[in-house]
Short mmCIF file of N, CA, C and O in Angstrom, two decimals:
data_model
loop_
_atom_site.label_atom_id
_atom_site.label_comp_id
_atom_site.label_asym_id
_atom_site.label_seq_id
_atom_site.Cartn_x
_atom_site.Cartn_y
_atom_site.Cartn_z
N GLN V 153 10.91 6.69 -14.68
CA GLN V 153 10.34 5.37 -14.55
C GLN V 153 10.59 4.82 -13.18
O GLN V 153 11.67 5.06 -12.59
N VAL V 154 9.65 4.11 -12.62
CA VAL V 154 9.78 3.51 -11.31
C VAL V 154 9.28 2.08 -11.41
O VAL V 154 8.18 1.85 -11.91
N GLN V 155 10.04 1.13 -10.89
CA GLN V 155 9.56 -0.25 -10.79
C GLN V 155 9.33 -0.57 -9.35
O GLN V 155 10.19 -0.33 -8.49
N LEU V 156 8.15 -1.08 -9.06
CA LEU V 156 7.77 -1.39 -7.67
C LEU V 156 7.63 -2.90 -7.51
O LEU V 156 7.01 -3.57 -8.35
N VAL V 157 8.14 -3.41 -6.41
CA VAL V 157 8.04 -4.85 -6.14
C VAL V 157 7.53 -5.03 -4.73
O VAL V 157 8.14 -4.60 -3.76
N GLU V 158 6.36 -5.71 -4.61
CA GLU V 158 5.79 -5.98 -3.28
C GLU V 158 6.23 -7.36 -2.79
O GLU V 158 6.55 -8.25 -3.58
N SER V 159 6.25 -7.47 -1.49
CA SER V 159 6.55 -8.77 -0.86
C SER V 159 5.85 -8.80 0.52
O SER V 159 5.42 -7.78 1.03
N GLY V 160 5.76 -10.01 1.07
CA GLY V 160 5.27 -10.18 2.44
C GLY V 160 3.86 -10.71 2.55
O GLY V 160 3.37 -10.89 3.67
N GLY V 161 3.21 -10.96 1.45
CA GLY V 161 1.82 -11.50 1.56
C GLY V 161 1.84 -12.94 2.03
O GLY V 161 2.90 -13.57 2.14
N GLY V 162 0.67 -13.47 2.32
CA GLY V 162 0.56 -14.83 2.75
C GLY V 162 -0.76 -15.14 3.40
O GLY V 162 -1.72 -14.34 3.31
N LEU V 163 -0.79 -16.28 4.07
CA LEU V 163 -2.01 -16.74 4.77
C LEU V 163 -1.84 -16.48 6.27
O LEU V 163 -0.79 -16.85 6.87
N VAL V 164 -2.82 -15.89 6.88
CA VAL V 164 -2.77 -15.60 8.31
C VAL V 164 -4.13 -15.81 8.91
O VAL V 164 -5.17 -15.66 8.22
N GLN V 165 -4.20 -16.18 10.17
CA GLN V 165 -5.48 -16.41 10.87
C GLN V 165 -6.09 -15.07 11.25
O GLN V 165 -5.36 -14.06 11.44
N PRO V 166 -7.37 -15.02 11.40
CA PRO V 166 -8.02 -13.80 11.92
C PRO V 166 -7.39 -13.36 13.23
O PRO V 166 -7.11 -14.19 14.12
N GLY V 167 -7.19 -12.05 13.33
CA GLY V 167 -6.51 -11.48 14.51
C GLY V 167 -5.00 -11.45 14.40
O GLY V 167 -4.34 -10.82 15.23
N GLY V 168 -4.46 -12.06 13.36
CA GLY V 168 -3.04 -12.09 13.18
C GLY V 168 -2.50 -10.83 12.48
O GLY V 168 -3.24 -9.89 12.23
N SER V 169 -1.19 -10.87 12.21
CA SER V 169 -0.53 -9.70 11.63
C SER V 169 0.35 -10.11 10.42
O SER V 169 0.78 -11.26 10.34
N LEU V 170 0.52 -9.18 9.50
CA LEU V 170 1.43 -9.34 8.37
C LEU V 170 2.08 -7.97 8.09
O LEU V 170 1.46 -6.94 8.37
N LYS V 171 3.27 -8.04 7.53
CA LYS V 171 3.90 -6.82 7.07
C LYS V 171 4.19 -6.95 5.57
O LYS V 171 4.89 -7.87 5.15
N LEU V 172 3.65 -6.03 4.79
CA LEU V 172 3.95 -5.96 3.38
C LEU V 172 5.03 -4.90 3.14
O LEU V 172 5.10 -3.92 3.85
N SER V 173 5.89 -5.18 2.17
CA SER V 173 6.91 -4.21 1.79
C SER V 173 6.82 -3.91 0.31
O SER V 173 6.44 -4.77 -0.51
N CYS V 174 7.17 -2.67 -0.03
CA CYS V 174 7.15 -2.22 -1.44
C CYS V 174 8.50 -1.57 -1.70
O CYS V 174 8.80 -0.50 -1.16
N ALA V 175 9.30 -2.22 -2.52
CA ALA V 175 10.64 -1.73 -2.84
C ALA V 175 10.58 -1.01 -4.20
O ALA V 175 10.02 -1.56 -5.16
N ALA V 176 11.14 0.17 -4.25
CA ALA V 176 11.18 0.93 -5.49
C ALA V 176 12.54 0.71 -6.17
O ALA V 176 13.59 0.99 -5.56
N LEU V 177 12.51 0.20 -7.38
CA LEU V 177 13.73 -0.10 -8.11
C LEU V 177 13.77 0.71 -9.40
O LEU V 177 12.76 1.20 -9.86
N ARG V 178 14.94 0.83 -9.96
CA ARG V 178 15.10 1.47 -11.25
C ARG V 178 14.46 2.85 -11.27
O ARG V 178 13.69 3.20 -12.14
N ILE V 179 14.79 3.62 -10.25
CA ILE V 179 14.18 4.94 -10.12
C ILE V 179 14.92 5.93 -11.05
O ILE V 179 16.13 6.11 -10.89
N THR V 180 14.20 6.53 -11.94
CA THR V 180 14.79 7.52 -12.83
C THR V 180 14.11 8.88 -12.73
O THR V 180 14.40 9.78 -13.48
N LEU V 181 13.13 8.98 -11.82
CA LEU V 181 12.51 10.26 -11.61
C LEU V 181 12.11 10.37 -10.15
O LEU V 181 12.03 9.35 -9.46
N ASP V 182 11.82 11.56 -9.73
CA ASP V 182 11.38 11.75 -8.35
C ASP V 182 9.91 11.42 -8.24
O ASP V 182 9.13 11.76 -9.12
N TYR V 183 9.53 10.75 -7.19
CA TYR V 183 8.12 10.55 -6.95
C TYR V 183 7.86 10.94 -5.50
O TYR V 183 8.73 10.83 -4.64
N SER V 184 6.66 11.40 -5.23
CA SER V 184 6.36 12.05 -3.96
C SER V 184 5.73 11.18 -2.91
O SER V 184 5.83 11.43 -1.73
N ALA V 185 5.02 10.14 -3.35
CA ALA V 185 4.25 9.38 -2.39
C ALA V 185 4.03 7.95 -2.88
O ALA V 185 4.10 7.66 -4.07
N THR V 186 3.77 7.08 -1.92
CA THR V 186 3.49 5.68 -2.21
C THR V 186 2.20 5.28 -1.51
O THR V 186 2.02 5.54 -0.30
N GLY V 187 1.32 4.66 -2.26
CA GLY V 187 0.06 4.21 -1.70
C GLY V 187 -0.07 2.70 -1.75
O GLY V 187 0.69 2.03 -2.42
N TRP V 188 -1.04 2.22 -0.96
CA TRP V 188 -1.39 0.80 -1.00
C TRP V 188 -2.87 0.70 -1.41
O TRP V 188 -3.70 1.42 -0.91
N PHE V 189 -3.14 -0.21 -2.29
CA PHE V 189 -4.47 -0.53 -2.73
C PHE V 189 -4.72 -2.03 -2.53
O PHE V 189 -3.78 -2.79 -2.42
N ARG V 190 -5.98 -2.43 -2.56
CA ARG V 190 -6.30 -3.83 -2.50
C ARG V 190 -7.53 -4.10 -3.33
O ARG V 190 -8.38 -3.25 -3.52
N GLN V 191 -7.57 -5.35 -3.80
CA GLN V 191 -8.73 -5.79 -4.58
C GLN V 191 -9.14 -7.16 -4.12
O GLN V 191 -8.40 -8.14 -4.30
N ALA V 192 -10.30 -7.24 -3.54
CA ALA V 192 -10.88 -8.50 -3.11
C ALA V 192 -11.61 -9.14 -4.28
O ALA V 192 -12.03 -8.47 -5.21
N PRO V 193 -11.78 -10.46 -4.22
CA PRO V 193 -12.48 -11.15 -5.31
C PRO V 193 -13.85 -10.53 -5.57
O PRO V 193 -14.66 -10.39 -4.66
N GLY V 194 -14.10 -10.20 -6.82
CA GLY V 194 -15.41 -9.68 -7.21
C GLY V 194 -15.69 -8.24 -6.79
O GLY V 194 -16.81 -7.76 -6.95
N LYS V 195 -14.65 -7.56 -6.25
CA LYS V 195 -14.83 -6.20 -5.80
C LYS V 195 -13.90 -5.23 -6.55
O LYS V 195 -12.91 -5.67 -7.15
N ASP V 196 -14.22 -3.95 -6.44
CA ASP V 196 -13.39 -2.96 -7.05
C ASP V 196 -12.09 -2.73 -6.30
O ASP V 196 -11.99 -3.06 -5.10
N LEU V 197 -11.13 -2.12 -6.97
CA LEU V 197 -9.88 -1.74 -6.35
C LEU V 197 -10.18 -0.67 -5.28
O LEU V 197 -10.90 0.28 -5.54
N GLU V 198 -9.61 -0.85 -4.09
CA GLU V 198 -9.87 0.05 -2.98
C GLU V 198 -8.54 0.66 -2.49
O GLU V 198 -7.58 -0.03 -2.25
N GLY V 199 -8.53 1.98 -2.31
CA GLY V 199 -7.38 2.64 -1.77
C GLY V 199 -7.29 2.40 -0.27
O GLY V 199 -8.28 2.63 0.44
N VAL V 200 -6.17 1.93 0.23
CA VAL V 200 -6.02 1.59 1.63
C VAL V 200 -5.26 2.66 2.40
O VAL V 200 -5.65 3.06 3.49
N SER V 201 -4.13 3.09 1.85
CA SER V 201 -3.32 4.07 2.56
C SER V 201 -2.38 4.77 1.61
O SER V 201 -2.22 4.35 0.47
N CYS V 202 -1.77 5.85 2.11
CA CYS V 202 -0.75 6.55 1.34
C CYS V 202 0.19 7.25 2.31
O CYS V 202 -0.22 7.68 3.39
N ILE V 203 1.47 7.35 1.91
CA ILE V 203 2.44 8.07 2.73
C ILE V 203 3.24 9.01 1.83
O ILE V 203 3.64 8.63 0.73
N ASN V 204 3.39 10.25 2.31
CA ASN V 204 4.18 11.23 1.60
C ASN V 204 5.65 11.12 2.03
O ASN V 204 5.95 11.07 3.22
N TRP V 205 6.55 11.07 1.03
CA TRP V 205 7.96 10.88 1.34
C TRP V 205 8.55 12.11 2.01
O TRP V 205 9.50 12.01 2.79
N SER V 206 8.03 13.28 1.72
CA SER V 206 8.67 14.49 2.20
C SER V 206 8.54 14.65 3.71
O SER V 206 9.51 15.05 4.37
N ASP V 207 7.36 14.38 4.24
CA ASP V 207 7.14 14.62 5.69
C ASP V 207 6.58 13.42 6.43
O ASP V 207 6.35 13.50 7.63
N GLY V 208 6.36 12.33 5.71
CA GLY V 208 5.84 11.14 6.36
C GLY V 208 4.37 11.17 6.72
O GLY V 208 3.88 10.31 7.42
N SER V 209 3.65 12.17 6.21
CA SER V 209 2.22 12.24 6.52
C SER V 209 1.51 11.08 5.83
O SER V 209 1.90 10.59 4.80
N THR V 210 0.48 10.58 6.53
CA THR V 210 -0.21 9.37 6.12
C THR V 210 -1.71 9.55 6.01
O THR V 210 -2.28 10.42 6.68
N PHE V 211 -2.32 8.71 5.22
CA PHE V 211 -3.77 8.71 5.05
C PHE V 211 -4.23 7.27 5.00
O PHE V 211 -3.54 6.42 4.42
N TYR V 212 -5.41 6.98 5.59
CA TYR V 212 -5.93 5.64 5.66
C TYR V 212 -7.41 5.63 5.37
O TYR V 212 -8.15 6.54 5.76
N VAL V 213 -7.87 4.54 4.76
CA VAL V 213 -9.31 4.32 4.62
C VAL V 213 -9.85 3.98 6.02
O VAL V 213 -9.13 3.35 6.85
N ASP V 214 -11.08 4.35 6.26
CA ASP V 214 -11.63 4.17 7.62
C ASP V 214 -11.60 2.73 8.13
O ASP V 214 -11.37 2.46 9.29
N SER V 215 -11.78 1.78 7.22
CA SER V 215 -11.87 0.38 7.61
C SER V 215 -10.55 -0.18 8.16
O SER V 215 -10.56 -1.26 8.79
N VAL V 216 -9.45 0.50 7.96
CA VAL V 216 -8.16 -0.03 8.44
C VAL V 216 -7.52 0.89 9.49
O VAL V 216 -6.49 0.54 10.09
N LYS V 217 -8.14 2.02 9.78
CA LYS V 217 -7.57 2.94 10.76
C LYS V 217 -7.45 2.26 12.13
O LYS V 217 -8.36 1.62 12.58
N GLY V 218 -6.30 2.44 12.76
CA GLY V 218 -6.04 1.81 14.03
C GLY V 218 -5.51 0.38 13.92
O GLY V 218 -5.03 -0.16 14.93
N ARG V 219 -5.56 -0.19 12.74
CA ARG V 219 -5.05 -1.55 12.55
C ARG V 219 -3.85 -1.61 11.61
O ARG V 219 -2.97 -2.41 11.81
N PHE V 220 -3.86 -0.78 10.60
CA PHE V 220 -2.80 -0.76 9.62
C PHE V 220 -1.94 0.49 9.81
O PHE V 220 -2.41 1.57 10.15
N THR V 221 -0.62 0.32 9.57
CA THR V 221 0.30 1.44 9.66
C THR V 221 1.26 1.38 8.46
O THR V 221 1.89 0.33 8.23
N THR V 222 1.38 2.48 7.76
CA THR V 222 2.32 2.54 6.67
C THR V 222 3.50 3.42 7.07
O THR V 222 3.35 4.40 7.76
N SER V 223 4.71 3.00 6.68
CA SER V 223 5.90 3.70 7.03
C SER V 223 6.89 3.66 5.87
O SER V 223 6.74 2.84 4.94
N ARG V 224 7.88 4.55 5.92
CA ARG V 224 8.85 4.59 4.83
C ARG V 224 10.27 4.42 5.37
O ARG V 224 10.57 4.79 6.48
N ASP V 225 11.11 3.87 4.50
CA ASP V 225 12.52 3.73 4.77
C ASP V 225 13.25 4.44 3.64
O ASP V 225 13.43 3.89 2.57
N ASN V 226 13.61 5.71 3.90
CA ASN V 226 14.16 6.53 2.82
C ASN V 226 15.45 5.94 2.29
O ASN V 226 15.66 5.97 1.07
N ALA V 227 16.29 5.40 3.13
CA ALA V 227 17.57 4.90 2.66
C ALA V 227 17.41 3.71 1.72
O ALA V 227 18.21 3.52 0.82
N ARG V 228 16.36 2.94 1.92
CA ARG V 228 16.15 1.73 1.10
C ARG V 228 15.06 1.92 0.08
O ARG V 228 14.74 0.97 -0.64
N ASN V 229 14.51 3.13 -0.02
CA ASN V 229 13.43 3.40 -0.98
C ASN V 229 12.31 2.35 -0.83
O ASN V 229 11.84 1.78 -1.85
N THR V 230 11.94 2.08 0.40
CA THR V 230 10.95 1.03 0.66
C THR V 230 9.82 1.61 1.53
O THR V 230 10.06 2.42 2.41
N VAL V 231 8.62 1.17 1.22
CA VAL V 231 7.46 1.51 2.04
C VAL V 231 6.86 0.24 2.57
O VAL V 231 6.75 -0.76 1.86
N ASN V 232 6.53 0.25 3.87
CA ASN V 232 5.94 -0.92 4.51
C ASN V 232 4.50 -0.66 4.88
O ASN V 232 4.09 0.46 5.12
N LEU V 233 3.73 -1.75 4.95
CA LEU V 233 2.36 -1.68 5.46
C LEU V 233 2.24 -2.76 6.50
O LEU V 233 2.22 -3.97 6.21
N ARG V 234 2.19 -2.34 7.75
CA ARG V 234 2.03 -3.24 8.87
C ARG V 234 0.55 -3.42 9.12
O ARG V 234 -0.15 -2.45 9.36
N MET V 235 0.09 -4.66 9.07
CA MET V 235 -1.33 -4.95 9.22
C MET V 235 -1.55 -5.80 10.45
O MET V 235 -1.05 -6.92 10.52
N ASN V 236 -2.25 -5.25 11.43
CA ASN V 236 -2.57 -5.97 12.66
C ASN V 236 -4.08 -6.25 12.76
O ASN V 236 -4.85 -5.65 12.01
N SER V 237 -4.43 -7.13 13.66
CA SER V 237 -5.84 -7.47 13.89
C SER V 237 -6.57 -7.73 12.59
O SER V 237 -7.65 -7.21 12.33
N LEU V 238 -5.96 -8.59 11.75
CA LEU V 238 -6.51 -8.84 10.43
C LEU V 238 -7.84 -9.56 10.53
O LEU V 238 -8.07 -10.40 11.42
N LYS V 239 -8.70 -9.21 9.57
CA LYS V 239 -10.04 -9.81 9.49
C LYS V 239 -10.20 -10.50 8.16
O LYS V 239 -9.51 -10.18 7.19
N PRO V 240 -11.13 -11.44 8.10
CA PRO V 240 -11.36 -12.13 6.79
C PRO V 240 -11.65 -11.15 5.66
O PRO V 240 -11.25 -11.41 4.51
N GLU V 241 -12.29 -10.05 5.98
CA GLU V 241 -12.61 -9.08 4.95
C GLU V 241 -11.39 -8.29 4.44
O GLU V 241 -11.51 -7.51 3.51
N ASP V 242 -10.26 -8.48 5.06
CA ASP V 242 -9.02 -7.89 4.56
C ASP V 242 -8.38 -8.74 3.45
O ASP V 242 -7.41 -8.33 2.85
N THR V 243 -8.94 -9.90 3.23
CA THR V 243 -8.42 -10.79 2.18
C THR V 243 -8.53 -10.10 0.82
O THR V 243 -9.60 -9.65 0.43
N ALA V 244 -7.38 -10.02 0.13
CA ALA V 244 -7.35 -9.35 -1.14
C ALA V 244 -5.95 -9.45 -1.74
O ALA V 244 -5.00 -9.87 -1.06
N VAL V 245 -5.83 -9.05 -2.99
CA VAL V 245 -4.51 -8.81 -3.56
C VAL V 245 -4.16 -7.35 -3.25
O VAL V 245 -4.94 -6.46 -3.50
N TYR V 246 -3.00 -7.15 -2.66
CA TYR V 246 -2.54 -5.83 -2.25
C TYR V 246 -1.50 -5.33 -3.25
O TYR V 246 -0.55 -6.06 -3.56
N PHE V 247 -1.69 -4.09 -3.70
CA PHE V 247 -0.79 -3.46 -4.65
C PHE V 247 -0.20 -2.20 -4.04
O PHE V 247 -0.89 -1.46 -3.36
N CYS V 248 1.08 -1.96 -4.30
CA CYS V 248 1.61 -0.64 -3.99
C CYS V 248 1.70 0.17 -5.27
O CYS V 248 1.78 -0.40 -6.37
N ALA V 249 1.65 1.47 -5.12
CA ALA V 249 1.64 2.37 -6.26
C ALA V 249 2.36 3.65 -5.91
O ALA V 249 2.31 4.08 -4.73
N ALA V 250 3.05 4.23 -6.88
CA ALA V 250 3.78 5.48 -6.65
C ALA V 250 3.18 6.60 -7.49
O ALA V 250 2.68 6.37 -8.57
N ARG V 251 3.32 7.81 -6.97
CA ARG V 251 2.78 8.98 -7.66
C ARG V 251 3.77 10.11 -7.56
O ARG V 251 4.50 10.26 -6.58
N THR V 252 3.78 10.94 -8.59
CA THR V 252 4.73 12.08 -8.60
C THR V 252 4.22 13.23 -7.77
O THR V 252 5.00 14.08 -7.34
N GLY V 253 2.92 13.31 -7.54
CA GLY V 253 2.37 14.33 -6.71
C GLY V 253 2.10 13.80 -5.28
O GLY V 253 2.01 12.59 -5.09
N PRO V 254 2.03 14.65 -4.28
CA PRO V 254 1.81 14.22 -2.92
C PRO V 254 0.38 13.67 -2.70
O PRO V 254 -0.55 14.06 -3.42
N CYS V 255 0.22 12.79 -1.72
CA CYS V 255 -1.10 12.37 -1.31
C CYS V 255 -1.80 13.51 -0.57
O CYS V 255 -1.17 14.26 0.16
N THR V 256 -3.09 13.52 -0.74
CA THR V 256 -3.94 14.42 0.04
C THR V 256 -5.13 13.62 0.54
O THR V 256 -5.37 12.49 0.04
N SER V 257 -5.86 14.17 1.47
CA SER V 257 -7.00 13.43 2.00
C SER V 257 -8.05 13.18 0.89
O SER V 257 -8.78 12.23 0.94
N GLY V 258 -8.06 14.05 -0.08
CA GLY V 258 -9.05 13.93 -1.14
C GLY V 258 -8.64 13.05 -2.31
O GLY V 258 -9.47 12.66 -3.12
N SER V 259 -7.34 12.72 -2.37
CA SER V 259 -6.86 12.01 -3.59
C SER V 259 -6.13 10.71 -3.27
O SER V 259 -5.79 9.96 -4.20
N TYR V 260 -5.86 10.41 -1.97
CA TYR V 260 -4.98 9.29 -1.71
C TYR V 260 -5.55 7.97 -2.19
O TYR V 260 -4.83 7.04 -2.47
N SER V 261 -6.88 7.89 -2.27
CA SER V 261 -7.51 6.60 -2.65
C SER V 261 -7.88 6.51 -4.11
O SER V 261 -8.53 5.52 -4.50
N SER V 262 -7.51 7.51 -4.89
CA SER V 262 -7.86 7.49 -6.32
C SER V 262 -6.76 6.82 -7.12
O SER V 262 -5.62 7.26 -7.15
N ARG V 263 -7.12 5.70 -7.77
CA ARG V 263 -6.14 4.98 -8.57
C ARG V 263 -5.56 5.85 -9.68
O ARG V 263 -4.45 5.61 -10.11
N PHE V 264 -6.30 6.80 -10.13
CA PHE V 264 -5.88 7.63 -11.26
C PHE V 264 -4.78 8.61 -10.92
O PHE V 264 -4.16 9.18 -11.79
N ALA V 265 -4.55 8.78 -9.61
CA ALA V 265 -3.50 9.70 -9.17
C ALA V 265 -2.13 9.06 -9.13
O ALA V 265 -1.15 9.72 -8.81
N TYR V 266 -2.07 7.77 -9.38
CA TYR V 266 -0.79 7.02 -9.27
C TYR V 266 -0.32 6.56 -10.64
O TYR V 266 -1.10 6.01 -11.44
N GLU V 267 0.94 6.83 -10.92
CA GLU V 267 1.47 6.51 -12.21
C GLU V 267 2.12 5.13 -12.32
O GLU V 267 2.20 4.56 -13.43
N TYR V 268 2.62 4.62 -11.22
CA TYR V 268 3.36 3.35 -11.27
C TYR V 268 2.79 2.36 -10.27
O TYR V 268 2.45 2.72 -9.15
N TRP V 269 2.77 1.10 -10.67
CA TRP V 269 2.13 0.05 -9.90
C TRP V 269 2.99 -1.18 -9.79
O TRP V 269 3.73 -1.53 -10.77
N GLY V 270 2.91 -1.84 -8.65
CA GLY V 270 3.55 -3.15 -8.49
C GLY V 270 2.64 -4.24 -9.02
O GLY V 270 1.53 -3.99 -9.48
N GLN V 271 3.13 -5.48 -8.90
CA GLN V 271 2.42 -6.61 -9.48
C GLN V 271 1.41 -7.18 -8.52
O GLN V 271 0.55 -7.99 -8.92
N GLY V 272 1.45 -6.83 -7.25
CA GLY V 272 0.49 -7.29 -6.28
C GLY V 272 0.97 -8.47 -5.49
O GLY V 272 1.81 -9.27 -5.95
N THR V 273 0.47 -8.61 -4.27
CA THR V 273 0.79 -9.73 -3.42
C THR V 273 -0.49 -10.17 -2.69
O THR V 273 -1.26 -9.33 -2.22
N GLN V 274 -0.71 -11.48 -2.62
CA GLN V 274 -1.95 -11.99 -2.03
C GLN V 274 -1.89 -12.01 -0.52
O GLN V 274 -0.91 -12.52 0.05
N VAL V 275 -2.94 -11.51 0.07
CA VAL V 275 -3.13 -11.64 1.55
C VAL V 275 -4.41 -12.40 1.76
O VAL V 275 -5.48 -11.98 1.29
N THR V 276 -4.35 -13.47 2.49
CA THR V 276 -5.53 -14.29 2.81
C THR V 276 -5.66 -14.42 4.32
O THR V 276 -4.71 -14.85 4.98
N VAL V 277 -6.81 -13.98 4.83
CA VAL V 277 -7.07 -14.07 6.27
C VAL V 277 -8.17 -15.11 6.45
O VAL V 277 -9.32 -14.91 6.09
N SER V 278 -7.78 -16.23 7.03
CA SER V 278 -8.72 -17.38 7.16
C SER V 278 -8.24 -18.28 8.27
O SER V 278 -7.04 -18.47 8.47
N SER V 279 -9.22 -18.91 8.92
CA SER V 279 -8.88 -19.92 9.93
C SER V 279 -8.91 -21.31 9.34
O SER V 279 -8.64 -22.27 10.01
#
């Protein structure tokens, strides 16, 4: 079992930055990777990124490449999502999720590949 807790959401102006964190608590099994998803109002859940714990390899959806960076802190069992140059279309509830298998380019954005989910944190980009 894995409990995930997100933090760091909020209101930011276009062009601004935010850092989200996902802390893994109550870990009773090994998991291989942590992903970030988001859901904007009226839209489907979208896979944003994923990082493999073993080697730090990362995957990103095209719309955030060059602006978002995901990283891991092994000692603290935490994954961060640094979001720069934020746009109004980045407004969404952001969720972190953990999976027992590693991320791949073909599966990182599939919600069905993740077994554990956080409660979500709101990110609003608006002037």
